[in-house]
């Protein structure tokens, strides 16, 4: 007998603490860094900026003025700490009798950052300075403001703001004791100012809240975040932004009526019932010029089924992250509920379930039938994500959309191919690839296009059904997985698959990254009027 949602969510007597969201006000101002007043002033410097004249004074005007203001303390400290402005270097000085209590230097390397990813990294370094100082107010200045091109400054400001927020954020929902974030105000100096920059900073705030929501979803353990609870979190988005969102939650019986045999086969072994989740965003005013769908894999836990995950490399203990695609979907939905872009309708679709083991479970060799009538021979129960996505993609096409992007922690092969920081993308549409590549340039998330080699489909043919769910040989596993998904997308719909198995999780931080949220938000904005 299936457990109730309330009982499942409290399994192990664990419930998340209620944590207040980060509330930080960002402002871009026009002021000399030496005239700023607050707790911590951090100056981002390149190796060129730290160069000194024969008299040992800084050649850079900003550093020279600050050093003069402090009676040479800055040059003395940088020499003692062997600070040369290399990327990742930090020096923090405690001051007295000044307008600010601490001064920090953050190394950028040989030149200032010209990419969103580098600026986001700068924001994270800045956050560590503010956090260690327990600062309530902080400012970040560029020693050489001219080092960043004027047209990039608004996006640079947004990326720094996002990096700062994400660098400060800690998931304390499951700790008995937690630290407090003191920072409330951040001023950006030298990154431009005015309405365009202010608009980008506001956008960064909305996107960051979506990224944090996505991180929280992935970080939540499977004994707390069940498919029913995930559906509840999605419904909260719809109720919070009810002016633009509606929610449709399908239970197992309704999915059976829609003939979602591929999805339901994966869910069959779990005591936690599945939930098919559909959020629909409709713009204010109702004028729709383009219809999009973002589909996410939603395995709240993946044991591998009868092909159980074994060995250290399988990371069964981390399989709560197998709903990272759905986290990106709902994180983007939350951000867009705040931004409210015009002219575009967006369907957010997730088939949520667990892949477990029981007498009712799917077995290797079983044949399942997807909602478009195609049959699949299951030769590996650990290739379950694509089975849930199959019915999700069919459902998405029935919404009459023009374009579909799916995000999934689909294959270990992609992690092997591209490592922990880069997601693989596969699509037959060059136009869609260009759109997403442009969006990722703004988001700073790294994507790499892999070939959708049609000849590999030969390895996916079954002797008794329309197709296998994995190929006969493991080589090219990222590609064959995408070719499998392609069978469930209408040929008139532009479609892209994004495998986020690598960047969904930071092993260094032992935490989710929220990967995919920022790129999806930017992609939707580029499709809005």
mmCIF file with all atom_site columns, C-alpha atoms in Angstrom, residues 388-527:
data_model
loop_
_atom_site.group_PDB
_atom_site.id
_atom_site.type_symbol
_atom_site.label_atom_id
_atom_site.label_alt_id
_atom_site.label_comp_id
_atom_site.label_asym_id
_atom_site.label_entity_id
_atom_site.label_seq_id
_atom_site.pdbx_PDB_ins_code
_atom_site.Cartn_x
_atom_site.Cartn_y
_atom_site.Cartn_z
_atom_site.occupancy
_atom_site.B_iso_or_equiv
_atom_site.pdbx_formal_charge
_atom_site.auth_seq_id
_atom_site.auth_comp_id
_atom_site.auth_asym_id
_atom_site.auth_atom_id
_atom_site.pdbx_PDB_model_num
ATOM 1   C CA . UNK A 1 388 ? 10.111 9.009  -18.470 1.00 0.00 ? 388 UNK A CA 1
ATOM 2   C CA . UNK A 1 389 ? 11.213 11.696 -20.920 1.00 0.00 ? 389 UNK A CA 1
ATOM 3   C CA . UNK A 1 390 ? 9.671  9.790  -23.839 1.00 0.00 ? 390 UNK A CA 1
ATOM 4   C CA . UNK A 1 391 ? 6.123  10.326 -22.568 1.00 0.00 ? 391 UNK A CA 1
ATOM 5   C CA . UNK A 1 392 ? 7.015  13.849 -21.416 1.00 0.00 ? 392 UNK A CA 1
ATOM 6   C CA . UNK A 1 393 ? 8.140  14.809 -24.928 1.00 0.00 ? 393 UNK A CA 1
ATOM 7   C CA . UNK A 1 394 ? 5.026  13.328 -26.524 1.00 0.00 ? 394 UNK A CA 1
ATOM 8   C CA . UNK A 1 395 ? 2.899  15.317 -24.060 1.00 0.00 ? 395 UNK A CA 1
ATOM 9   C CA . UNK A 1 396 ? 4.883  18.503 -24.771 1.00 0.00 ? 396 UNK A CA 1
ATOM 10  C CA . UNK A 1 397 ? 4.354  18.185 -28.531 1.00 0.00 ? 397 UNK A CA 1
ATOM 11  C CA . UNK A 1 398 ? 0.610  17.884 -27.953 1.00 0.00 ? 398 UNK A CA 1
ATOM 12  C CA . UNK A 1 399 ? 0.649  21.374 -26.394 1.00 0.00 ? 399 UNK A CA 1
ATOM 13  C CA . UNK A 1 400 ? 1.259  22.830 -29.841 1.00 0.00 ? 400 UNK A CA 1
ATOM 14  C CA . UNK A 1 401 ? 4.690  24.232 -29.046 1.00 0.00 ? 401 UNK A CA 1
ATOM 15  C CA . UNK A 1 402 ? 7.217  25.516 -31.570 1.00 0.00 ? 402 UNK A CA 1
ATOM 16  C CA . UNK A 1 403 ? 10.360 24.538 -29.668 1.00 0.00 ? 403 UNK A CA 1
ATOM 17  C CA . UNK A 1 404 ? 11.265 22.045 -26.927 1.00 0.00 ? 404 UNK A CA 1
ATOM 18  C CA . UNK A 1 405 ? 14.367 21.824 -24.759 1.00 0.00 ? 405 UNK A CA 1
ATOM 19  C CA . UNK A 1 406 ? 14.794 18.908 -22.377 1.00 0.00 ? 406 UNK A CA 1
ATOM 20  C CA . UNK A 1 407 ? 17.319 18.860 -19.546 1.00 0.00 ? 407 UNK A CA 1
ATOM 21  C CA . UNK A 1 408 ? 18.384 15.641 -17.877 1.00 0.00 ? 408 UNK A CA 1
ATOM 22  C CA . UNK A 1 409 ? 21.105 13.985 -15.835 1.00 0.00 ? 409 UNK A CA 1
ATOM 23  C CA . UNK A 1 410 ? 20.837 11.332 -18.494 1.00 0.00 ? 410 UNK A CA 1
ATOM 24  C CA . UNK A 1 411 ? 24.185 9.591  -18.976 1.00 0.00 ? 411 UNK A CA 1
ATOM 25  C CA . UNK A 1 412 ? 27.451 8.988  -17.176 1.00 0.00 ? 412 UNK A CA 1
ATOM 26  C CA . UNK A 1 413 ? 28.934 8.968  -20.689 1.00 0.00 ? 413 UNK A CA 1
ATOM 27  C CA . UNK A 1 414 ? 28.477 12.748 -20.906 1.00 0.00 ? 414 UNK A CA 1
ATOM 28  C CA . UNK A 1 415 ? 30.306 13.226 -17.625 1.00 0.00 ? 415 UNK A CA 1
ATOM 29  C CA . UNK A 1 416 ? 33.174 11.137 -19.003 1.00 0.00 ? 416 UNK A CA 1
ATOM 30  C CA . UNK A 1 417 ? 33.238 13.046 -22.289 1.00 0.00 ? 417 UNK A CA 1
ATOM 31  C CA . UNK A 1 418 ? 32.951 16.621 -21.011 1.00 0.00 ? 418 UNK A CA 1
ATOM 32  C CA . UNK A 1 419 ? 33.898 16.473 -17.353 1.00 0.00 ? 419 UNK A CA 1
ATOM 33  C CA . UNK A 1 420 ? 32.198 18.094 -14.372 1.00 0.00 ? 420 UNK A CA 1
ATOM 34  C CA . UNK A 1 421 ? 31.704 21.649 -15.686 1.00 0.00 ? 421 UNK A CA 1
ATOM 35  C CA . UNK A 1 422 ? 30.267 21.335 -19.190 1.00 0.00 ? 422 UNK A CA 1
ATOM 36  C CA . UNK A 1 423 ? 26.861 20.108 -20.345 1.00 0.00 ? 423 UNK A CA 1
ATOM 37  C CA . UNK A 1 424 ? 26.430 18.319 -23.653 1.00 0.00 ? 424 UNK A CA 1
ATOM 38  C CA . UNK A 1 425 ? 23.831 19.551 -26.128 1.00 0.00 ? 425 UNK A CA 1
ATOM 39  C CA . UNK A 1 426 ? 22.427 17.648 -29.099 1.00 0.00 ? 426 UNK A CA 1
ATOM 40  C CA . UNK A 1 427 ? 19.931 18.969 -31.612 1.00 0.00 ? 427 UNK A CA 1
ATOM 41  C CA . UNK A 1 428 ? 19.114 18.639 -35.316 1.00 0.00 ? 428 UNK A CA 1
ATOM 42  C CA . UNK A 1 429 ? 18.336 22.387 -35.389 1.00 0.00 ? 429 UNK A CA 1
ATOM 43  C CA . UNK A 1 430 ? 21.191 24.805 -36.055 1.00 0.00 ? 430 UNK A CA 1
ATOM 44  C CA . UNK A 1 431 ? 18.839 27.705 -35.329 1.00 0.00 ? 431 UNK A CA 1
ATOM 45  C CA . UNK A 1 432 ? 17.973 26.389 -31.878 1.00 0.00 ? 432 UNK A CA 1
ATOM 46  C CA . UNK A 1 433 ? 21.633 25.704 -31.183 1.00 0.00 ? 433 UNK A CA 1
ATOM 47  C CA . UNK A 1 434 ? 22.515 29.315 -32.007 1.00 0.00 ? 434 UNK A CA 1
ATOM 48  C CA . UNK A 1 435 ? 19.777 30.578 -29.674 1.00 0.00 ? 435 UNK A CA 1
ATOM 49  C CA . UNK A 1 436 ? 20.921 28.485 -26.740 1.00 0.00 ? 436 UNK A CA 1
ATOM 50  C CA . UNK A 1 437 ? 24.609 29.176 -27.376 1.00 0.00 ? 437 UNK A CA 1
ATOM 51  C CA . UNK A 1 438 ? 23.878 32.920 -27.252 1.00 0.00 ? 438 UNK A CA 1
ATOM 52  C CA . UNK A 1 439 ? 21.875 32.456 -24.051 1.00 0.00 ? 439 UNK A CA 1
ATOM 53  C CA . UNK A 1 440 ? 24.735 30.538 -22.420 1.00 0.00 ? 440 UNK A CA 1
ATOM 54  C CA . UNK A 1 441 ? 27.154 33.353 -23.260 1.00 0.00 ? 441 UNK A CA 1
ATOM 55  C CA . UNK A 1 442 ? 25.039 35.616 -21.056 1.00 0.00 ? 442 UNK A CA 1
ATOM 56  C CA . UNK A 1 443 ? 24.409 33.037 -18.318 1.00 0.00 ? 443 UNK A CA 1
ATOM 57  C CA . UNK A 1 444 ? 28.023 31.910 -18.096 1.00 0.00 ? 444 UNK A CA 1
ATOM 58  C CA . UNK A 1 445 ? 26.990 28.240 -18.101 1.00 0.00 ? 445 UNK A CA 1
ATOM 59  C CA . UNK A 1 446 ? 29.189 26.083 -20.309 1.00 0.00 ? 446 UNK A CA 1
ATOM 60  C CA . UNK A 1 447 ? 27.639 23.970 -23.094 1.00 0.00 ? 447 UNK A CA 1
ATOM 61  C CA . UNK A 1 448 ? 29.210 21.932 -25.890 1.00 0.00 ? 448 UNK A CA 1
ATOM 62  C CA . UNK A 1 449 ? 27.396 20.640 -28.961 1.00 0.00 ? 449 UNK A CA 1
ATOM 63  C CA . UNK A 1 450 ? 27.838 16.963 -29.753 1.00 0.00 ? 450 UNK A CA 1
ATOM 64  C CA . UNK A 1 451 ? 26.917 15.372 -33.093 1.00 0.00 ? 451 UNK A CA 1
ATOM 65  C CA . UNK A 1 452 ? 23.528 13.719 -33.487 1.00 0.00 ? 452 UNK A CA 1
ATOM 66  C CA . UNK A 1 453 ? 24.939 10.872 -35.601 1.00 0.00 ? 453 UNK A CA 1
ATOM 67  C CA . UNK A 1 454 ? 21.942 9.104  -37.147 1.00 0.00 ? 454 UNK A CA 1
ATOM 68  C CA . UNK A 1 455 ? 23.928 6.024  -38.166 1.00 0.00 ? 455 UNK A CA 1
ATOM 69  C CA . UNK A 1 456 ? 24.298 5.121  -34.481 1.00 0.00 ? 456 UNK A CA 1
ATOM 70  C CA . UNK A 1 457 ? 20.582 4.372  -34.362 1.00 0.00 ? 457 UNK A CA 1
ATOM 71  C CA . UNK A 1 458 ? 21.322 0.936  -35.814 1.00 0.00 ? 458 UNK A CA 1
ATOM 72  C CA . UNK A 1 459 ? 22.617 -0.129 -32.404 1.00 0.00 ? 459 UNK A CA 1
ATOM 73  C CA . UNK A 1 460 ? 19.271 0.806  -30.809 1.00 0.00 ? 460 UNK A CA 1
ATOM 74  C CA . UNK A 1 461 ? 17.113 -1.549 -32.864 1.00 0.00 ? 461 UNK A CA 1
ATOM 75  C CA . UNK A 1 462 ? 15.348 -4.382 -31.070 1.00 0.00 ? 462 UNK A CA 1
ATOM 76  C CA . UNK A 1 463 ? 14.544 -7.841 -32.426 1.00 0.00 ? 463 UNK A CA 1
ATOM 77  C CA . UNK A 1 464 ? 11.093 -7.836 -30.776 1.00 0.00 ? 464 UNK A CA 1
ATOM 78  C CA . UNK A 1 465 ? 10.071 -4.166 -30.349 1.00 0.00 ? 465 UNK A CA 1
ATOM 79  C CA . UNK A 1 466 ? 10.463 -0.836 -32.107 1.00 0.00 ? 466 UNK A CA 1
ATOM 80  C CA . UNK A 1 467 ? 13.642 -0.003 -30.212 1.00 0.00 ? 467 UNK A CA 1
ATOM 81  C CA . UNK A 1 468 ? 15.889 -0.777 -27.266 1.00 0.00 ? 468 UNK A CA 1
ATOM 82  C CA . UNK A 1 469 ? 16.267 1.715  -24.438 1.00 0.00 ? 469 UNK A CA 1
ATOM 83  C CA . UNK A 1 470 ? 20.075 1.427  -24.599 1.00 0.00 ? 470 UNK A CA 1
ATOM 84  C CA . UNK A 1 471 ? 22.423 0.614  -27.428 1.00 0.00 ? 471 UNK A CA 1
ATOM 85  C CA . UNK A 1 472 ? 24.021 -2.757 -28.096 1.00 0.00 ? 472 UNK A CA 1
ATOM 86  C CA . UNK A 1 473 ? 27.449 -1.156 -27.547 1.00 0.00 ? 473 UNK A CA 1
ATOM 87  C CA . UNK A 1 474 ? 28.325 1.490  -24.940 1.00 0.00 ? 474 UNK A CA 1
ATOM 88  C CA . UNK A 1 475 ? 30.373 3.729  -27.242 1.00 0.00 ? 475 UNK A CA 1
ATOM 89  C CA . UNK A 1 476 ? 28.553 6.930  -28.202 1.00 0.00 ? 476 UNK A CA 1
ATOM 90  C CA . UNK A 1 477 ? 26.118 6.547  -25.302 1.00 0.00 ? 477 UNK A CA 1
ATOM 91  C CA . UNK A 1 478 ? 25.344 10.270 -25.126 1.00 0.00 ? 478 UNK A CA 1
ATOM 92  C CA . UNK A 1 479 ? 24.414 10.285 -28.797 1.00 0.00 ? 479 UNK A CA 1
ATOM 93  C CA . UNK A 1 480 ? 22.280 7.137  -28.745 1.00 0.00 ? 480 UNK A CA 1
ATOM 94  C CA . UNK A 1 481 ? 20.412 8.458  -25.708 1.00 0.00 ? 481 UNK A CA 1
ATOM 95  C CA . UNK A 1 482 ? 19.546 11.613 -27.626 1.00 0.00 ? 482 UNK A CA 1
ATOM 96  C CA . UNK A 1 483 ? 18.556 9.604  -30.705 1.00 0.00 ? 483 UNK A CA 1
ATOM 97  C CA . UNK A 1 484 ? 16.187 7.635  -28.478 1.00 0.00 ? 484 UNK A CA 1
ATOM 98  C CA . UNK A 1 485 ? 14.520 10.851 -27.275 1.00 0.00 ? 485 UNK A CA 1
ATOM 99  C CA . UNK A 1 486 ? 14.237 12.104 -30.853 1.00 0.00 ? 486 UNK A CA 1
ATOM 100 C CA . UNK A 1 487 ? 11.795 9.259  -31.595 1.00 0.00 ? 487 UNK A CA 1
ATOM 101 C CA . UNK A 1 488 ? 9.222  10.979 -29.378 1.00 0.00 ? 488 UNK A CA 1
ATOM 102 C CA . UNK A 1 489 ? 9.431  14.496 -30.806 1.00 0.00 ? 489 UNK A CA 1
ATOM 103 C CA . UNK A 1 490 ? 7.234  15.645 -33.688 1.00 0.00 ? 490 UNK A CA 1
ATOM 104 C CA . UNK A 1 491 ? 9.350  16.368 -36.761 1.00 0.00 ? 491 UNK A CA 1
ATOM 105 C CA . UNK A 1 492 ? 7.905  19.891 -37.111 1.00 0.00 ? 492 UNK A CA 1
ATOM 106 C CA . UNK A 1 493 ? 9.021  20.881 -33.602 1.00 0.00 ? 493 UNK A CA 1
ATOM 107 C CA . UNK A 1 494 ? 12.524 22.257 -33.017 1.00 0.00 ? 494 UNK A CA 1
ATOM 108 C CA . UNK A 1 495 ? 14.091 20.211 -30.224 1.00 0.00 ? 495 UNK A CA 1
ATOM 109 C CA . UNK A 1 496 ? 17.267 20.137 -28.160 1.00 0.00 ? 496 UNK A CA 1
ATOM 110 C CA . UNK A 1 497 ? 18.505 17.701 -25.528 1.00 0.00 ? 497 UNK A CA 1
ATOM 111 C CA . UNK A 1 498 ? 20.862 18.987 -22.797 1.00 0.00 ? 498 UNK A CA 1
ATOM 112 C CA . UNK A 1 499 ? 22.702 16.375 -20.725 1.00 0.00 ? 499 UNK A CA 1
ATOM 113 C CA . UNK A 1 500 ? 23.617 18.036 -17.412 1.00 0.00 ? 500 UNK A CA 1
ATOM 114 C CA . UNK A 1 501 ? 25.004 14.944 -15.664 1.00 0.00 ? 501 UNK A CA 1
ATOM 115 C CA . UNK A 1 502 ? 28.398 16.626 -15.197 1.00 0.00 ? 502 UNK A CA 1
ATOM 116 C CA . UNK A 1 503 ? 27.660 20.171 -13.998 1.00 0.00 ? 503 UNK A CA 1
ATOM 117 C CA . UNK A 1 504 ? 24.520 19.414 -11.936 1.00 0.00 ? 504 UNK A CA 1
ATOM 118 C CA . UNK A 1 505 ? 26.640 18.746 -8.832  1.00 0.00 ? 505 UNK A CA 1
ATOM 119 C CA . UNK A 1 506 ? 29.773 20.272 -7.293  1.00 0.00 ? 506 UNK A CA 1
ATOM 120 C CA . UNK A 1 507 ? 31.845 17.530 -5.686  1.00 0.00 ? 507 UNK A CA 1
ATOM 121 C CA . UNK A 1 508 ? 34.123 20.208 -4.250  1.00 0.00 ? 508 UNK A CA 1
ATOM 122 C CA . UNK A 1 509 ? 31.265 21.914 -2.411  1.00 0.00 ? 509 UNK A CA 1
ATOM 123 C CA . UNK A 1 510 ? 29.236 18.706 -1.965  1.00 0.00 ? 510 UNK A CA 1
ATOM 124 C CA . UNK A 1 511 ? 26.218 20.595 -3.166  1.00 0.00 ? 511 UNK A CA 1
ATOM 125 C CA . UNK A 1 512 ? 23.995 21.191 -6.171  1.00 0.00 ? 512 UNK A CA 1
ATOM 126 C CA . UNK A 1 513 ? 24.892 23.932 -8.625  1.00 0.00 ? 513 UNK A CA 1
ATOM 127 C CA . UNK A 1 514 ? 21.492 24.980 -9.980  1.00 0.00 ? 514 UNK A CA 1
ATOM 128 C CA . UNK A 1 515 ? 22.891 24.443 -13.479 1.00 0.00 ? 515 UNK A CA 1
ATOM 129 C CA . UNK A 1 516 ? 20.532 25.168 -16.375 1.00 0.00 ? 516 UNK A CA 1
ATOM 130 C CA . UNK A 1 517 ? 18.274 27.717 -14.703 1.00 0.00 ? 517 UNK A CA 1
ATOM 131 C CA . UNK A 1 518 ? 20.112 30.811 -15.939 1.00 0.00 ? 518 UNK A CA 1
ATOM 132 C CA . UNK A 1 519 ? 20.431 29.601 -19.535 1.00 0.00 ? 519 UNK A CA 1
ATOM 133 C CA . UNK A 1 520 ? 16.773 28.598 -19.742 1.00 0.00 ? 520 UNK A CA 1
ATOM 134 C CA . UNK A 1 521 ? 15.617 31.977 -18.432 1.00 0.00 ? 521 UNK A CA 1
ATOM 135 C CA . UNK A 1 522 ? 17.809 33.804 -20.938 1.00 0.00 ? 522 UNK A CA 1
ATOM 136 C CA . UNK A 1 523 ? 16.585 31.539 -23.752 1.00 0.00 ? 523 UNK A CA 1
ATOM 137 C CA . UNK A 1 524 ? 12.948 32.305 -22.941 1.00 0.00 ? 524 UNK A CA 1
ATOM 138 C CA . UNK A 1 525 ? 13.691 36.039 -22.771 1.00 0.00 ? 525 UNK A CA 1
ATOM 139 C CA . UNK A 1 526 ? 15.292 35.888 -26.218 1.00 0.00 ? 526 UNK A CA 1
ATOM 140 C CA . UNK A 1 527 ? 12.104 34.281 -27.539 1.00 0.00 ? 527 UNK A CA 1
#
